[in-house]
mmCIF file of C-alpha atoms in Angstrom:
data_model
loop_
_atom_site.group_PDB
_atom_site.id
_atom_site.type_symbol
_atom_site.label_atom_id
_atom_site.label_comp_id
_atom_site.label_asym_id
_atom_site.label_seq_id
_atom_site.Cartn_x
_atom_site.Cartn_y
_atom_site.Cartn_z
ATOM 1 C CA UNK A 728 17.797 1.212 12.260
ATOM 2 C CA UNK A 729 15.083 2.896 10.935
ATOM 3 C CA UNK A 730 14.360 2.487 7.125
ATOM 4 C CA UNK A 731 12.397 5.241 5.172
ATOM 5 C CA UNK A 732 9.756 4.198 1.946
ATOM 6 C CA UNK A 733 7.071 5.743 -0.229
ATOM 7 C CA UNK A 734 3.588 4.712 -0.199
ATOM 8 C CA UNK A 735 3.730 3.770 -3.799
ATOM 9 C CA UNK A 736 2.297 6.764 -6.438
ATOM 10 C CA UNK A 737 4.414 9.247 -8.156
ATOM 11 C CA UNK A 738 3.878 11.844 -10.721
ATOM 12 C CA UNK A 739 4.618 11.330 -14.365
ATOM 13 C CA UNK A 740 4.748 9.336 -17.466
ATOM 14 C CA UNK A 741 8.258 7.922 -17.644
ATOM 15 C CA UNK A 742 8.705 5.125 -15.572
ATOM 16 C CA UNK A 743 12.303 4.275 -15.770
ATOM 17 C CA UNK A 744 13.347 7.916 -14.341
ATOM 18 C CA UNK A 745 11.320 6.917 -11.977
ATOM 19 C CA UNK A 746 12.317 3.729 -10.889
ATOM 20 C CA UNK A 747 15.841 5.506 -11.386
ATOM 21 C CA UNK A 748 14.961 7.621 -8.339
ATOM 22 C CA UNK A 749 13.801 5.555 -6.669
ATOM 23 C CA UNK A 750 16.629 3.377 -6.506
ATOM 24 C CA UNK A 751 19.066 6.101 -5.764
ATOM 25 C CA UNK A 752 16.820 7.272 -2.811
ATOM 26 C CA UNK A 753 16.314 4.585 -1.078
ATOM 27 C CA UNK A 754 19.395 2.153 -1.998
ATOM 28 C CA UNK A 755 20.964 1.435 1.464
ATOM 29 C CA UNK A 756 18.624 3.797 2.926
ATOM 30 C CA UNK A 757 15.605 2.199 3.193
ATOM 31 C CA UNK A 758 12.702 0.347 0.990
ATOM 32 C CA UNK A 759 12.632 1.060 -2.940
ATOM 33 C CA UNK A 760 10.025 0.454 -4.843
ATOM 34 C CA UNK A 761 7.957 -0.379 -7.726
ATOM 35 C CA UNK A 762 6.528 2.761 -8.421
ATOM 36 C CA UNK A 763 2.920 3.397 -9.724
ATOM 37 C CA UNK A 764 2.557 6.679 -12.522
ATOM 38 C CA UNK A 765 -1.274 6.864 -12.720
ATOM 39 C CA UNK A 766 -0.377 9.933 -15.258
ATOM 40 C CA UNK A 767 0.001 7.820 -17.904
ATOM 41 C CA UNK A 768 -4.083 7.209 -18.020
ATOM 42 C CA UNK A 769 -6.532 4.329 -16.921
ATOM 43 C CA UNK A 770 -5.305 1.157 -16.624
ATOM 44 C CA UNK A 771 -2.089 2.937 -14.922
ATOM 45 C CA UNK A 772 -3.914 3.273 -11.779
ATOM 46 C CA UNK A 773 -4.510 1.707 -8.711
ATOM 47 C CA UNK A 774 -7.761 -0.105 -9.571
ATOM 48 C CA UNK A 775 -6.880 -1.129 -12.903
ATOM 49 C CA UNK A 776 -3.243 -1.866 -12.242
ATOM 50 C CA UNK A 777 -4.792 -4.759 -9.602
ATOM 51 C CA UNK A 778 -7.762 -5.885 -11.971
ATOM 52 C CA UNK A 779 -5.148 -6.429 -14.995
ATOM 53 C CA UNK A 780 -3.916 -9.199 -12.479
ATOM 54 C CA UNK A 781 -7.156 -11.045 -11.660
ATOM 55 C CA UNK A 782 -7.203 -14.735 -12.988
ATOM 56 C CA UNK A 783 -10.421 -15.635 -15.025
ATOM 57 C CA UNK A 784 -12.370 -12.371 -13.754
ATOM 58 C CA UNK A 785 -12.188 -10.023 -17.026
ATOM 59 C CA UNK A 786 -13.216 -6.118 -15.998
ATOM 60 C CA UNK A 787 -13.520 -3.094 -18.627
ATOM 61 C CA UNK A 788 -13.330 0.698 -18.063
ATOM 62 C CA UNK A 789 -16.936 2.485 -17.762
ATOM 63 C CA UNK A 790 -17.729 6.347 -17.433
ATOM 64 C CA UNK A 791 -18.682 4.870 -14.241
ATOM 65 C CA UNK A 792 -15.637 3.035 -13.197
ATOM 66 C CA UNK A 793 -13.935 -0.162 -13.565
ATOM 67 C CA UNK A 794 -17.024 -2.986 -13.549
ATOM 68 C CA UNK A 795 -16.570 -7.075 -13.676
ATOM 69 C CA UNK A 796 -17.724 -8.297 -17.400
ATOM 70 C CA UNK A 797 -17.558 -10.954 -19.699
ATOM 71 C CA UNK A 798 -14.406 -10.298 -21.598
ATOM 72 C CA UNK A 799 -11.925 -7.663 -20.962
ATOM 73 C CA UNK A 800 -11.908 -4.253 -22.241
ATOM 74 C CA UNK A 801 -9.081 -2.128 -24.140
ATOM 75 C CA UNK A 802 -8.469 -0.336 -20.800
ATOM 76 C CA UNK A 803 -7.580 -3.535 -18.605
ATOM 77 C CA UNK A 804 -5.802 -4.749 -21.486
ATOM 78 C CA UNK A 805 -3.535 -1.843 -21.566
ATOM 79 C CA UNK A 806 -2.876 -2.231 -17.943
ATOM 80 C CA UNK A 807 -1.382 -5.338 -18.623
ATOM 81 C CA UNK A 808 0.753 -3.784 -21.265
ATOM 82 C CA UNK A 809 1.876 -0.628 -18.776
ATOM 83 C CA UNK A 810 2.861 -3.435 -15.917
ATOM 84 C CA UNK A 811 4.547 -5.944 -18.595
ATOM 85 C CA UNK A 812 6.490 -2.884 -19.796
ATOM 86 C CA UNK A 813 7.141 -1.426 -15.502
ATOM 87 C CA UNK A 814 8.700 -5.104 -14.881
ATOM 88 C CA UNK A 815 10.594 -5.156 -18.335
ATOM 89 C CA UNK A 816 12.319 -1.685 -16.713
ATOM 90 C CA UNK A 817 12.810 -2.944 -12.894
ATOM 91 C CA UNK A 818 14.639 -5.794 -14.286
ATOM 92 C CA UNK A 819 16.495 -3.306 -16.082
ATOM 93 C CA UNK A 820 17.412 -1.317 -13.490
ATOM 94 C CA UNK A 821 17.159 -3.764 -10.515
ATOM 95 C CA UNK A 822 19.684 -5.676 -12.306
ATOM 96 C CA UNK A 823 22.617 -7.231 -9.631
ATOM 97 C CA UNK A 824 20.643 -5.534 -7.013
ATOM 98 C CA UNK A 825 20.194 -7.328 -3.872
ATOM 99 C CA UNK A 826 18.196 -5.861 -0.761
ATOM 100 C CA UNK A 827 14.525 -5.367 -0.086
ATOM 101 C CA UNK A 828 12.105 -4.277 -2.863
ATOM 102 C CA UNK A 829 8.364 -3.199 -2.640
ATOM 103 C CA UNK A 830 4.921 -3.908 -3.968
ATOM 104 C CA UNK A 831 1.427 -2.549 -4.075
ATOM 105 C CA UNK A 832 -1.342 -3.925 -5.400
ATOM 106 C CA UNK A 833 -4.842 -2.971 -4.129
ATOM 107 C CA UNK A 834 -6.227 -4.579 -1.199
ATOM 108 C CA UNK A 835 -9.221 -7.200 -1.515
ATOM 109 C CA UNK A 836 -11.913 -5.015 0.309
ATOM 110 C CA UNK A 837 -11.171 -1.547 -1.693
ATOM 111 C CA UNK A 838 -11.021 -3.369 -5.149
ATOM 112 C CA UNK A 839 -14.467 -5.361 -3.895
ATOM 113 C CA UNK A 840 -15.280 -2.167 -2.920
ATOM 114 C CA UNK A 841 -15.003 0.032 -6.454
ATOM 115 C CA UNK A 842 -14.927 -2.815 -8.918
ATOM 116 C CA UNK A 843 -18.753 -2.652 -10.430
ATOM 117 C CA UNK A 844 -21.155 -5.822 -11.228
ATOM 118 C CA UNK A 845 -22.834 -6.032 -14.767
ATOM 119 C CA UNK A 846 -25.701 -4.575 -13.279
ATOM 120 C CA UNK A 847 -24.138 -1.664 -11.641
ATOM 121 C CA UNK A 848 -23.799 -1.693 -8.302
ATOM 122 C CA UNK A 849 -20.573 -2.322 -6.088
ATOM 123 C CA UNK A 850 -19.140 -6.285 -5.939
ATOM 124 C CA UNK A 851 -19.185 -5.854 -1.980
ATOM 125 C CA UNK A 852 -22.666 -6.401 -2.394
ATOM 126 C CA UNK A 853 -23.062 -9.608 -3.413
ATOM 127 C CA UNK A 854 -21.063 -12.077 -1.207
ATOM 128 C CA UNK A 855 -20.509 -14.887 -3.964
ATOM 129 C CA UNK A 856 -18.612 -12.031 -5.938
ATOM 130 C CA UNK A 857 -16.407 -10.814 -3.538
ATOM 131 C CA UNK A 858 -15.291 -14.684 -2.919
ATOM 132 C CA UNK A 859 -14.598 -14.997 -6.470
ATOM 133 C CA UNK A 860 -13.073 -12.138 -6.193
ATOM 134 C CA UNK A 861 -10.793 -12.654 -3.476
ATOM 135 C CA UNK A 862 -9.339 -15.950 -4.746
ATOM 136 C CA UNK A 863 -9.009 -14.237 -8.412
ATOM 137 C CA UNK A 864 -7.067 -11.592 -6.401
ATOM 138 C CA UNK A 865 -4.815 -14.638 -4.385
ATOM 139 C CA UNK A 866 -3.703 -16.372 -7.582
ATOM 140 C CA UNK A 867 -3.219 -13.250 -9.906
ATOM 141 C CA UNK A 868 -0.878 -11.679 -7.117
ATOM 142 C CA UNK A 869 0.697 -14.896 -6.365
ATOM 143 C CA UNK A 870 1.807 -14.891 -10.406
ATOM 144 C CA UNK A 871 2.656 -11.291 -10.388
ATOM 145 C CA UNK A 872 5.427 -12.091 -7.309
ATOM 146 C CA UNK A 873 6.766 -14.927 -8.840
ATOM 147 C CA UNK A 874 7.319 -13.057 -12.512
ATOM 148 C CA UNK A 875 9.439 -9.706 -9.702
ATOM 149 C CA UNK A 876 11.114 -13.142 -8.219
ATOM 150 C CA UNK A 877 12.523 -14.142 -11.349
ATOM 151 C CA UNK A 878 13.023 -10.659 -12.672
ATOM 152 C CA UNK A 879 15.191 -9.641 -9.290
ATOM 153 C CA UNK A 880 16.376 -12.533 -7.845
ATOM 154 C CA UNK A 881 18.173 -10.677 -5.035
ATOM 155 C CA UNK A 882 14.642 -9.014 -3.990
ATOM 156 C CA UNK A 883 12.876 -9.571 -0.738
ATOM 157 C CA UNK A 884 9.990 -8.825 -1.775
ATOM 158 C CA UNK A 885 7.694 -6.473 0.610
ATOM 159 C CA UNK A 886 4.455 -7.229 -0.377
ATOM 160 C CA UNK A 887 1.967 -3.645 0.401
ATOM 161 C CA UNK A 888 -2.233 -4.936 0.369
ATOM 162 C CA UNK A 889 -3.253 -0.840 0.302
ATOM 163 C CA UNK A 890 -7.037 -1.018 1.669
ATOM 164 C CA UNK A 891 -7.908 2.940 1.387
ATOM 165 C CA UNK A 892 -11.812 2.014 1.406
ATOM 166 C CA UNK A 893 -11.768 -0.668 4.347
ATOM 167 C CA UNK A 894 -12.933 1.404 6.858
ATOM 168 C CA UNK A 895 -15.677 2.780 4.914
ATOM 169 C CA UNK A 896 -16.492 -1.188 4.332
ATOM 170 C CA UNK A 897 -16.274 -1.957 8.219
ATOM 171 C CA UNK A 898 -18.758 0.705 8.841
ATOM 172 C CA UNK A 899 -21.596 0.775 6.153
ATOM 173 C CA UNK A 900 -20.120 4.014 4.278
ATOM 174 C CA UNK A 901 -20.101 2.978 0.857
ATOM 175 C CA UNK A 902 -22.786 5.290 -1.203
ATOM 176 C CA UNK A 903 -25.000 2.879 -3.263
ATOM 177 C CA UNK A 904 -25.032 3.232 -7.185
ATOM 178 C CA UNK A 905 -27.639 5.066 -7.115
ATOM 179 C CA UNK A 906 -25.867 7.383 -3.902
ATOM 180 C CA UNK A 907 -29.142 7.782 -2.208
ATOM 181 C CA UNK A 908 -28.306 4.767 0.288
ATOM 182 C CA UNK A 909 -25.550 3.073 2.046
ATOM 183 C CA UNK A 910 -24.017 -0.632 1.077
ATOM 184 C CA UNK A 911 -24.270 -3.003 4.230
ATOM 185 C CA UNK A 912 -21.686 -2.865 6.850
ATOM 186 C CA UNK A 913 -19.808 -6.145 6.119
ATOM 187 C CA UNK A 914 -18.638 -7.980 9.115
ATOM 188 C CA UNK A 915 -15.378 -8.217 10.391
ATOM 189 C CA UNK A 916 -14.678 -12.095 10.484
ATOM 190 C CA UNK A 917 -16.072 -11.723 6.730
ATOM 191 C CA UNK A 918 -13.144 -8.600 6.174
ATOM 192 C CA UNK A 919 -10.692 -10.493 8.159
ATOM 193 C CA UNK A 920 -11.167 -13.920 6.498
ATOM 194 C CA UNK A 921 -10.994 -11.956 2.724
ATOM 195 C CA UNK A 922 -7.719 -10.168 4.095
ATOM 196 C CA UNK A 923 -6.429 -14.217 5.487
ATOM 197 C CA UNK A 924 -7.146 -15.838 2.613
ATOM 198 C CA UNK A 925 -5.077 -13.013 0.044
ATOM 199 C CA UNK A 926 -2.193 -13.142 2.836
ATOM 200 C CA UNK A 927 -1.385 -16.702 2.896
ATOM 201 C CA UNK A 928 -1.909 -17.658 -0.418
ATOM 202 C CA UNK A 929 1.492 -14.992 -0.873
ATOM 203 C CA UNK A 930 3.076 -16.019 2.780
ATOM 204 C CA UNK A 931 5.573 -18.452 1.057
ATOM 205 C CA UNK A 932 6.957 -16.666 -1.854
ATOM 206 C CA UNK A 933 7.405 -12.326 0.286
ATOM 207 C CA UNK A 934 9.658 -11.554 3.033
ATOM 208 C CA UNK A 935 6.907 -9.612 4.381
ATOM 209 C CA UNK A 936 3.553 -7.937 3.949
ATOM 210 C CA UNK A 937 1.949 -4.559 4.972
ATOM 211 C CA UNK A 938 -1.502 -3.260 4.946
ATOM 212 C CA UNK A 939 -1.786 0.241 4.294
ATOM 213 C CA UNK A 940 -4.793 2.083 4.942
ATOM 214 C CA UNK A 941 -4.015 6.439 4.625
ATOM 215 C CA UNK A 942 -7.917 6.967 5.964
ATOM 216 C CA UNK A 943 -9.185 7.649 8.750
ATOM 217 C CA UNK A 944 -10.544 4.619 11.490
ATOM 218 C CA UNK A 945 -7.756 2.222 10.483
ATOM 219 C CA UNK A 946 -9.034 -1.325 11.957
ATOM 220 C CA UNK A 947 -5.633 -1.815 14.193
ATOM 221 C CA UNK A 948 -7.413 -4.699 16.442
ATOM 222 C CA UNK A 949 -7.938 -6.288 12.676
ATOM 223 C CA UNK A 950 -4.802 -6.256 11.778
ATOM 224 C CA UNK A 951 -3.072 -7.753 14.901
ATOM 225 C CA UNK A 952 -5.490 -10.555 14.542
ATOM 226 C CA UNK A 953 -3.283 -11.614 10.767
ATOM 227 C CA UNK A 954 -0.547 -13.201 11.329
ATOM 228 C CA UNK A 955 2.496 -11.105 10.963
ATOM 229 C CA UNK A 956 1.287 -8.379 9.069
ATOM 230 C CA UNK A 957 2.055 -5.185 8.746
ATOM 231 C CA UNK A 958 0.459 -2.304 9.298
ATOM 232 C CA UNK A 959 1.031 1.136 7.341
ATOM 233 C CA UNK A 960 -1.033 4.972 8.439
ATOM 234 C CA UNK A 961 -0.734 7.885 8.354
ATOM 235 C CA UNK A 962 -0.015 8.372 11.695
ATOM 236 C CA UNK A 963 -1.881 12.493 12.029
ATOM 237 C CA UNK A 964 -5.174 10.343 11.690
ATOM 238 C CA UNK A 965 -5.143 7.811 14.403
ATOM 239 C CA UNK A 966 -6.567 8.520 17.810
ATOM 240 C CA UNK A 967 -5.257 7.944 20.966
ATOM 241 C CA UNK A 968 -7.221 4.364 21.542
ATOM 242 C CA UNK A 969 -5.636 3.022 18.276
ATOM 243 C CA UNK A 970 -2.059 4.182 19.322
ATOM 244 C CA UNK A 971 -2.675 1.938 22.221
ATOM 245 C CA UNK A 972 -3.451 -0.769 19.289
ATOM 246 C CA UNK A 973 -0.134 0.440 17.177
ATOM 247 C CA UNK A 974 1.903 -0.124 20.579
ATOM 248 C CA UNK A 975 0.088 -3.783 20.677
ATOM 249 C CA UNK A 976 1.456 -4.695 16.966
ATOM 250 C CA UNK A 977 5.087 -3.035 17.437
ATOM 251 C CA UNK A 978 5.682 -5.022 20.850
ATOM 252 C CA UNK A 979 5.069 -8.039 19.170
ATOM 253 C CA UNK A 980 8.126 -7.163 16.761
ATOM 254 C CA UNK A 981 5.409 -6.168 13.727
ATOM 255 C CA UNK A 982 6.377 -3.198 12.018
ATOM 256 C CA UNK A 983 5.137 -0.090 11.839
ATOM 257 C CA UNK A 984 5.335 1.891 8.218
ATOM 258 C CA UNK A 985 4.501 5.422 9.478
ATOM 259 C CA UNK A 986 3.195 7.981 6.699
ATOM 260 C CA UNK A 987 5.136 10.874 9.057
ATOM 261 C CA UNK A 988 5.779 13.303 7.187
ATOM 262 C CA UNK A 989 2.551 15.204 5.191
ATOM 263 C CA UNK A 990 1.987 15.338 1.477
ATOM 264 C CA UNK A 991 1.467 19.136 1.316
ATOM 265 C CA UNK A 992 4.724 19.452 3.896
ATOM 266 C CA UNK A 993 6.895 22.856 3.335
ATOM 267 C CA UNK A 994 8.918 21.894 6.417
ATOM 268 C CA UNK A 995 12.751 23.093 6.725
ATOM 269 C CA UNK A 996 13.509 20.477 8.408
ATOM 270 C CA UNK A 997 12.134 16.699 9.198
ATOM 271 C CA UNK A 998 12.167 17.608 13.332
ATOM 272 C CA UNK A 999 9.215 18.983 12.538
ATOM 273 C CA UNK A 1000 7.699 15.871 11.654
ATOM 274 C CA UNK A 1001 9.506 13.714 13.992
ATOM 275 C CA UNK A 1002 8.869 15.457 17.429
ATOM 276 C CA UNK A 1003 5.637 15.172 17.295
ATOM 277 C CA UNK A 1004 5.157 11.566 16.258
ATOM 278 C CA UNK A 1005 8.121 10.516 18.908
ATOM 279 C CA UNK A 1006 6.127 12.844 21.415
ATOM 280 C CA UNK A 1007 3.205 9.930 20.949
ATOM 281 C CA UNK A 1008 5.789 7.084 20.991
ATOM 282 C CA UNK A 1009 6.523 7.867 24.306
ATOM 283 C CA UNK A 1010 3.126 8.327 25.398
ATOM 284 C CA UNK A 1011 2.042 5.729 24.790
ATOM 285 C CA UNK A 1012 4.936 3.961 26.164
ATOM 286 C CA UNK A 1013 6.801 2.671 23.261
ATOM 287 C CA UNK A 1014 10.689 2.409 23.919
ATOM 288 C CA UNK A 1015 13.325 4.479 22.043
ATOM 289 C CA UNK A 1016 14.964 1.035 20.979
ATOM 290 C CA UNK A 1017 11.141 -0.001 19.143
ATOM 291 C CA UNK A 1018 11.900 2.538 16.952
ATOM 292 C CA UNK A 1019 14.132 0.764 14.949
ATOM 293 C CA UNK A 1020 10.798 -1.470 13.402
ATOM 294 C CA UNK A 1021 9.481 2.141 11.985
ATOM 295 C CA UNK A 1022 9.433 2.914 8.281
ATOM 296 C CA UNK A 1023 9.334 6.373 7.356
ATOM 297 C CA UNK A 1024 6.729 7.318 4.868
ATOM 298 C CA UNK A 1025 5.160 9.802 3.539
ATOM 299 C CA UNK A 1026 1.332 10.623 4.967
ATOM 300 C CA UNK A 1027 -0.238 8.919 1.286
ATOM 301 C CA UNK A 1028 0.684 8.471 -2.028
ATOM 302 C CA UNK A 1029 2.425 11.280 -4.099
ATOM 303 C CA UNK A 1030 1.068 11.058 -7.577
ATOM 304 C CA UNK A 1031 -1.045 14.277 -7.324
ATOM 305 C CA UNK A 1032 2.789 16.233 -5.895
ATOM 306 C CA UNK A 1033 4.484 17.854 -8.693
ATOM 307 C CA UNK A 1034 7.599 16.003 -9.880
ATOM 308 C CA UNK A 1035 9.983 18.452 -7.871
ATOM 309 C CA UNK A 1036 7.958 18.205 -4.243
ATOM 310 C CA UNK A 1037 7.488 14.303 -4.763
ATOM 311 C CA UNK A 1038 11.006 14.303 -4.491
ATOM 312 C CA UNK A 1039 11.608 16.579 -1.914
ATOM 313 C CA UNK A 1040 9.054 14.912 0.253
ATOM 314 C CA UNK A 1041 10.607 11.356 -0.372
ATOM 315 C CA UNK A 1042 14.065 13.020 0.717
ATOM 316 C CA UNK A 1043 11.989 14.451 4.257
ATOM 317 C CA UNK A 1044 11.492 10.499 4.901
ATOM 318 C CA UNK A 1045 15.026 9.744 4.578
ATOM 319 C CA UNK A 1046 16.578 12.329 6.831
ATOM 320 C CA UNK A 1047 13.424 11.475 8.984
ATOM 321 C CA UNK A 1048 14.458 7.781 9.516
ATOM 322 C CA UNK A 1049 17.829 9.085 9.756
ATOM 323 C CA UNK A 1050 16.710 10.970 12.980
ATOM 324 C CA UNK A 1051 14.798 8.061 14.127
ATOM 325 C CA UNK A 1052 17.775 5.926 14.044
ATOM 326 C CA UNK A 1053 19.122 8.853 16.136
ATOM 327 C CA UNK A 1054 16.712 9.026 18.675
ATOM 328 C CA UNK A 1055 16.325 4.967 19.087
ATOM 329 C CA UNK A 1056 19.806 4.965 20.457
ATOM 330 C CA UNK A 1057 19.354 7.624 22.842
#
């Protein structure tokens, strides 16, 4: 059966309400998730939320963004408070729950590309700092997953690593702190090893892991090199050559988290989004039965949508998953 889910971010500030809506939408119909509500302010965003998980690597928030520092700043302390509150709500909303539950964290390379060193340059420019960051992230995420497992014992944990900056890291497209140059590209083998470090560190604690990237030029071959790692993408951004790699990934038994529904969709029927996807699926030679390995999602996060639009987009993903389930049996 094709399932539905979402990327993770939603509009609003009421996390308890957001969780109840998510559970109602996806319980028995897909994969519910711990929502992120960045409207609450600094620390509720992807970077601040993940920075609060780092072990022995304090950060603070400057006008220029998040920065590694000697002591935790008030914004990362607030981020930790947001997360603890969210986990308390999670325990209540998912009391007695049994089934898949998705958690989202920032991946190591987007984190290294975004966090600044004390002197102002991106952490990714310093190999030693990047290694420390990766190790700290692995430890912190492991602790986070352990807490969720205790709070929701029946959960089958899906861990999503958000890596929107990964293509820019690989291609050397990140601007320097001054804005006048570009950060040197990181070698693919180094990127692969960093991803392997974090995914292998939690492999025994989670049921599955997915790398999500809704930017162009997703490095599909690199994802295929990481044992068991699933892929989440905005399918509208995939090039023909990338589809070949996606087909190999699916045929190897991994799931594709397909961002089929645009975040600004005004479709009257989910068929407007499933038919182009099915056309590409067939053209690349994938069998209809393999649609059971697809999880339908919005193309990217929904924090920028209105609450009503975010709900409508997610409802479209559930309906689209139903259509693909039917297509799988044709």
